[in-house]
């Protein structure tokens, strides 16, 4: 019950102090004591901050990460950088200045990483325990400070009670005297603790100096490594190295091959050089005749594409000087045989003439746009207006794509031969793609007013199907699949 009363009394006293009531009965301390309290509190908070910062610094400096070479090793950051440089320099040739610099710098980084770890461990083993001891002393200081505050509150309450009691009440006076003694004891203990903590500055200063010495030694070793690397970089920068084409075997092989090709091209006579055909992938079999580039007049023989240069004939002499008889001229041109096929019989005695240089490329025949043709694979009945009925085998020229399922076109061939030219819509899945060659020729004998339409390709196909004798006398016609109507052997129209 008495404890409850004391608690209620302290609460009332504290409330009165906060509200400014009975301020005259509050025990005050001296200004010197207040200054010492303020200094000790500042020392406490500052020591806590330094300890936390040093702990964070050491933990970061000693933190290990996964190696960058995916080796699943845990390395320090500076150690990882040095190891990466060493790997790069080791993989380069020994005579490479850059490789040497990378090896030296990487090894220096690894040594500095070791020095860094040593410095941090020194700090963790030296200054950090000293700071931790100071923090433990501050814990005792905080406990004494709370004890003094409690004794002061008790002394204040007894003093107020004594002032309100009667003068002949000896019990209240004894309680006041006891509270005063207890307060003074707590006051003395706190003051001695604060003074002792000031005397501990010498030990703290010594530990801070040891930290400075360790950090100075670490940086001096780093400066020594950097100074040594400066000399190595000077040597690497002054080193002269032959170009890669000269020192590498592959470069020498390329130079030898280039020299051999240059010598071979210079030794080759000009007259034996072949003209470059038009197009990179054009073979010799695609050229029908070797053409002549001359300023003289040309003439054709027998209306064919074979021509000769009259100026060459005049220069060589078309008549014999002694008899004034026409000299027999040797054939000026020969057929170009394909490299892929054997020589034809009966043509072994035909002389060949070396092709002239800078032969003009043959003109490329112009081709019209290819028509999109579709052949009906099913019979289609027109159910709606605008649809195109088709029989199986009809061929339609596509003129417009409506969507993925329907096309619009014009009938160019019909099995019934009575609907050619009709247009309309038809399903795409009823047809398949076809070519111009799939359109069969339509004979001109198909009569009737409705069936009198003759396909536009019938005449040309019939003419191409009829083999005509060659103007040059060739009788072994082989159809050329790439040039319609021409022979694959002599490249002429038959």
Coordinates of C-alpha atoms in Angstrom, one line a residue, residues 107-417:
X107 CA 48.5 -9.3 -59.5
X108 CA 48.9 -5.8 -57.9
X109 CA 45.1 -5.7 -57.4
X110 CA 45.2 -9.0 -55.7
X111 CA 48.0 -8.0 -53.4
X112 CA 46.2 -4.7 -52.5
X113 CA 43.1 -6.8 -51.8
X114 CA 45.2 -8.8 -49.3
X115 CA 46.5 -5.6 -47.7
X116 CA 43.0 -4.3 -47.5
X117 CA 41.8 -7.4 -45.7
X118 CA 44.7 -7.1 -43.3
X119 CA 44.0 -3.5 -42.6
X120 CA 40.3 -4.1 -42.0
X121 CA 41.0 -7.0 -39.6
X122 CA 43.4 -4.8 -37.7
X123 CA 40.7 -2.2 -37.3
X124 CA 38.2 -4.8 -36.2
X125 CA 40.6 -6.3 -33.7
X126 CA 41.9 -3.0 -32.3
X127 CA 39.7 0.1 -32.4
X128 CA 36.3 -1.6 -32.6
X129 CA 36.7 -3.5 -29.3
X130 CA 37.8 -0.2 -27.7
X131 CA 34.7 1.5 -28.9
X132 CA 32.6 -1.4 -27.7
X133 CA 34.1 -1.1 -24.2
X134 CA 33.2 2.6 -24.3
X135 CA 29.6 1.8 -25.2
X136 CA 29.5 -0.6 -22.2
X137 CA 30.6 2.2 -19.9
X138 CA 27.9 4.4 -21.3
X139 CA 25.3 1.8 -20.5
X140 CA 26.4 2.1 -16.8
X141 CA 26.3 5.8 -17.2
X142 CA 22.7 5.7 -18.4
X143 CA 21.7 3.5 -15.5
X144 CA 23.3 5.9 -13.0
X145 CA 21.6 8.8 -14.7
X146 CA 18.2 7.1 -14.3
X147 CA 19.0 6.3 -10.6
X148 CA 19.8 9.9 -9.9
X149 CA 16.6 11.0 -11.5
X150 CA 14.6 8.6 -9.3
X151 CA 16.4 9.7 -6.1
X152 CA 15.8 13.3 -7.0
X153 CA 12.1 12.7 -7.4
X154 CA 12.0 10.9 -4.1
X155 CA 13.9 13.7 -2.4
X156 CA 11.5 16.3 -3.9
X157 CA 8.4 14.4 -2.7
X158 CA 9.8 14.1 0.9
X159 CA 10.7 17.7 0.9
X160 CA 7.2 18.7 -0.1
X161 CA 5.7 16.4 2.5
X162 CA 8.0 17.8 5.2
X163 CA 7.0 21.4 4.3
X164 CA 3.3 20.5 4.7
X165 CA 3.7 18.5 7.9
X166 CA 3.7 19.8 11.4
X167 CA 7.0 20.8 12.9
X168 CA 7.0 18.3 15.7
X169 CA 6.6 15.3 13.2
X170 CA 9.9 13.5 13.5
X171 CA 8.9 10.7 11.1
X172 CA 8.6 13.0 8.2
X173 CA 11.9 14.6 9.1
X174 CA 13.7 11.3 9.2
X175 CA 12.3 10.3 5.8
X176 CA 13.5 13.6 4.3
X177 CA 17.0 13.1 5.7
X178 CA 17.1 9.5 4.3
X179 CA 16.0 10.6 0.9
X180 CA 18.6 13.4 0.9
X181 CA 21.4 10.9 1.6
X182 CA 20.3 8.6 -1.1
X183 CA 20.1 11.4 -3.6
X184 CA 23.5 12.7 -2.8
X185 CA 25.0 9.2 -3.1
X186 CA 23.5 8.8 -6.6
X187 CA 24.7 12.3 -7.5
X188 CA 28.3 11.4 -6.5
X189 CA 28.3 8.1 -8.3
X190 CA 27.1 9.7 -11.6
X191 CA 29.6 12.6 -11.3
X192 CA 32.5 10.1 -10.7
X193 CA 31.5 8.0 -13.7
X194 CA 31.4 11.0 -16.0
X195 CA 34.8 12.1 -14.8
X196 CA 36.2 8.5 -15.3
X197 CA 34.9 8.5 -18.8
X198 CA 36.8 11.6 -19.6
X199 CA 39.9 10.0 -18.3
X200 CA 39.4 7.1 -20.7
X201 CA 40.1 9.4 -23.7
X202 CA 43.8 8.4 -23.5
X203 CA 43.0 4.8 -24.3
X204 CA 40.5 5.8 -27.0
X205 CA 43.2 8.1 -28.5
X206 CA 45.7 5.3 -28.6
X207 CA 43.3 2.9 -30.4
X208 CA 42.5 5.6 -32.9
X209 CA 46.2 6.2 -33.5
X210 CA 46.6 2.4 -34.1
X211 CA 43.8 2.6 -36.7
X212 CA 45.6 5.5 -38.4
X213 CA 48.8 3.6 -38.5
X214 CA 47.2 0.5 -40.0
X215 CA 45.4 2.6 -42.6
X216 CA 48.6 4.6 -43.4
X217 CA 50.5 1.3 -43.9
X218 CA 47.8 0.0 -46.2
X219 CA 47.8 3.1 -48.4
X220 CA 51.6 3.2 -48.5
X221 CA 51.7 -0.3 -49.7
X222 CA 49.1 0.6 -52.3
X223 CA 51.1 3.6 -53.4
X224 CA 54.2 1.4 -53.7
X225 CA 52.2 -1.0 -55.9
X226 CA 50.9 1.8 -58.1
X227 CA 54.4 3.3 -58.4
X228 CA 55.8 0.0 -59.6
X229 CA 52.9 -0.4 -62.1
X230 CA 53.8 3.0 -63.5
X231 CA 57.2 1.8 -64.5
X232 CA 55.7 -1.4 -66.0
X233 CA 53.3 0.7 -68.0
X234 CA 56.1 2.9 -69.3
X235 CA 58.0 -0.2 -70.5
X236 CA 54.8 -1.6 -72.2
X237 CA 54.1 1.7 -73.9
X238 CA 57.6 2.0 -75.2
X239 CA 57.7 -1.6 -76.4
X240 CA 57.7 -1.9 -80.2
X241 CA 55.9 -4.9 -81.7
X242 CA 55.7 -6.0 -85.3
X243 CA 52.3 -5.8 -87.0
X244 CA 50.1 -8.9 -86.6
X245 CA 50.4 -9.7 -90.3
X246 CA 54.2 -10.0 -90.0
X247 CA 54.5 -11.9 -86.8
X248 CA 51.6 -14.3 -87.1
X249 CA 51.9 -17.4 -89.3
X250 CA 48.5 -16.9 -90.8
X251 CA 49.4 -13.4 -91.8
X252 CA 52.6 -14.6 -93.5
X253 CA 50.6 -17.3 -95.3
X254 CA 48.1 -14.7 -96.6
X255 CA 51.0 -12.5 -97.8
X256 CA 52.6 -15.4 -99.6
X257 CA 49.3 -16.3 -101.3
X258 CA 48.7 -12.7 -102.3
X259 CA 52.2 -12.5 -103.8
X260 CA 51.7 -15.7 -105.7
X261 CA 48.4 -14.5 -107.1
X262 CA 49.9 -11.2 -108.1
X263 CA 52.9 -12.9 -109.8
X264 CA 50.5 -15.3 -111.6
X265 CA 48.3 -12.5 -112.9
X266 CA 51.3 -10.6 -114.1
X267 CA 52.8 -13.6 -115.9
X268 CA 49.5 -14.4 -117.7
X269 CA 49.4 -12.9 -121.3
X270 CA 46.7 -10.4 -122.0
X271 CA 45.4 -12.3 -125.0
X272 CA 44.6 -15.4 -123.0
X273 CA 42.5 -13.6 -120.4
X274 CA 38.8 -14.5 -120.6
X275 CA 36.1 -11.8 -120.5
X276 CA 34.0 -11.7 -117.4
X277 CA 30.4 -12.8 -118.3
X278 CA 27.4 -10.8 -117.3
X279 CA 26.3 -12.1 -113.9
X280 CA 28.3 -13.7 -111.2
X281 CA 26.9 -17.2 -111.6
X282 CA 26.7 -17.4 -115.4
X283 CA 28.5 -20.4 -116.9
X284 CA 30.2 -20.7 -120.2
X285 CA 27.4 -22.8 -121.6
X286 CA 25.0 -19.8 -121.3
X287 CA 27.0 -17.8 -123.9
X288 CA 26.0 -18.7 -127.5
X289 CA 28.9 -17.0 -129.3
X290 CA 31.9 -14.9 -128.5
X291 CA 31.3 -11.4 -129.7
X292 CA 33.8 -9.0 -131.2
X293 CA 34.3 -5.5 -130.1
X294 CA 35.6 -3.5 -133.0
X295 CA 34.9 -0.3 -134.9
X296 CA 34.5 -2.2 -138.2
X297 CA 31.2 -3.1 -139.9
X298 CA 29.5 -6.4 -139.1
X299 CA 27.4 -8.6 -141.2
X300 CA 25.3 -11.7 -140.5
X301 CA 25.3 -15.0 -142.3
X302 CA 22.2 -16.7 -143.5
X303 CA 20.0 -14.4 -141.4
X304 CA 21.3 -16.0 -138.2
X305 CA 22.7 -14.3 -135.1
X306 CA 26.3 -15.5 -136.1
X307 CA 28.3 -12.5 -137.3
X308 CA 31.8 -11.8 -138.3
X309 CA 33.9 -8.6 -138.4
X310 CA 34.6 -7.4 -141.9
X311 CA 37.4 -5.2 -140.7
X312 CA 39.3 -8.3 -139.4
X313 CA 38.8 -10.0 -142.7
X314 CA 40.1 -7.0 -144.6
X315 CA 43.1 -6.6 -142.3
X316 CA 44.1 -10.2 -142.7
X317 CA 43.7 -10.1 -146.5
X318 CA 40.6 -11.5 -148.2
X319 CA 42.4 -12.1 -151.5
X320 CA 45.7 -13.7 -152.4
X321 CA 48.3 -11.2 -153.5
X322 CA 49.7 -13.4 -156.2
X323 CA 46.7 -14.8 -157.9
X324 CA 44.1 -12.2 -156.9
X325 CA 41.9 -15.2 -156.0
X326 CA 39.7 -15.1 -153.0
X327 CA 41.5 -16.7 -150.2
X328 CA 39.7 -19.4 -148.3
X329 CA 38.7 -18.0 -144.9
X330 CA 38.9 -20.2 -141.8
X331 CA 35.8 -20.2 -139.7
X332 CA 35.9 -17.2 -137.4
X333 CA 33.7 -18.6 -134.6
X334 CA 33.0 -21.9 -133.0
X335 CA 30.2 -23.0 -130.8
X336 CA 30.9 -22.8 -127.1
X337 CA 30.7 -26.3 -125.6
X338 CA 29.3 -26.7 -122.2
X339 CA 31.7 -27.7 -119.5
X340 CA 29.2 -30.1 -118.0
X341 CA 28.5 -32.1 -121.2
X342 CA 30.8 -34.1 -123.6
X343 CA 31.7 -32.9 -127.0
X344 CA 29.3 -33.8 -129.8
X345 CA 30.4 -36.2 -132.5
X346 CA 31.3 -34.7 -135.8
X347 CA 32.4 -31.4 -134.4
X348 CA 36.0 -32.3 -133.4
X349 CA 37.6 -30.6 -136.4
X350 CA 36.0 -27.2 -135.9
X351 CA 38.7 -24.7 -134.9
X352 CA 38.2 -22.5 -131.9
X353 CA 39.1 -18.8 -131.7
X354 CA 40.0 -17.2 -128.4
X355 CA 37.3 -14.8 -127.2
X356 CA 38.0 -11.2 -127.4
X357 CA 38.3 -9.0 -124.4
X358 CA 35.6 -6.7 -123.1
X359 CA 32.8 -8.6 -124.9
X360 CA 29.5 -6.8 -124.4
X361 CA 26.9 -8.6 -122.4
X362 CA 24.0 -10.1 -124.3
X363 CA 20.7 -8.1 -123.8
X364 CA 18.4 -9.5 -121.1
X365 CA 15.0 -10.3 -122.6
X366 CA 12.2 -8.4 -121.0
X367 CA 9.6 -10.5 -119.4
X368 CA 6.1 -9.5 -118.6
X369 CA 4.5 -9.9 -115.2
X370 CA 3.7 -13.5 -114.3
X371 CA 0.0 -14.3 -114.1
X372 CA -1.4 -16.0 -111.0
X373 CA -3.1 -19.1 -112.3
X374 CA -5.3 -21.6 -110.4
X375 CA -6.5 -25.0 -111.7
X376 CA -9.8 -26.4 -110.4
X377 CA -9.4 -29.8 -108.6
X378 CA -13.1 -30.1 -107.9
X379 CA -16.3 -29.2 -109.7
X380 CA -17.9 -26.0 -108.4
X381 CA -21.5 -25.1 -108.9
X382 CA -22.4 -21.4 -108.7
X383 CA -25.0 -21.0 -106.0
X384 CA -25.0 -17.2 -105.8
X385 CA -25.0 -14.4 -108.3
X386 CA -21.4 -13.4 -109.2
X387 CA -19.8 -16.8 -108.6
X388 CA -17.8 -18.5 -111.3
X389 CA -18.9 -22.1 -112.1
X390 CA -15.9 -24.4 -112.8
X391 CA -15.4 -27.9 -114.1
X392 CA -12.6 -30.1 -112.8
X393 CA -9.4 -29.2 -114.8
X394 CA -10.5 -25.6 -115.6
X395 CA -7.7 -22.9 -115.3
X396 CA -8.5 -19.5 -113.9
X397 CA -6.4 -16.3 -113.9
X398 CA -6.7 -14.7 -110.5
X399 CA -7.4 -11.0 -110.7
X400 CA -8.3 -10.1 -107.1
X401 CA -8.0 -11.7 -103.7
X402 CA -11.2 -11.2 -101.8
X403 CA -10.1 -12.9 -98.5
X404 CA -8.4 -16.1 -97.4
X405 CA -11.2 -18.3 -98.6
X406 CA -12.5 -16.6 -101.8
X407 CA -10.7 -15.3 -105.0
X408 CA -11.9 -13.5 -108.1
X409 CA -10.7 -14.5 -111.5
X410 CA -11.2 -14.9 -115.2
X411 CA -11.5 -18.3 -116.9
X412 CA -8.6 -18.8 -119.4
X413 CA -9.1 -22.5 -120.1
X414 CA -12.2 -24.6 -119.8
X415 CA -12.7 -28.3 -120.3
X416 CA -16.1 -27.4 -121.9
X417 CA -14.4 -24.7 -124.0

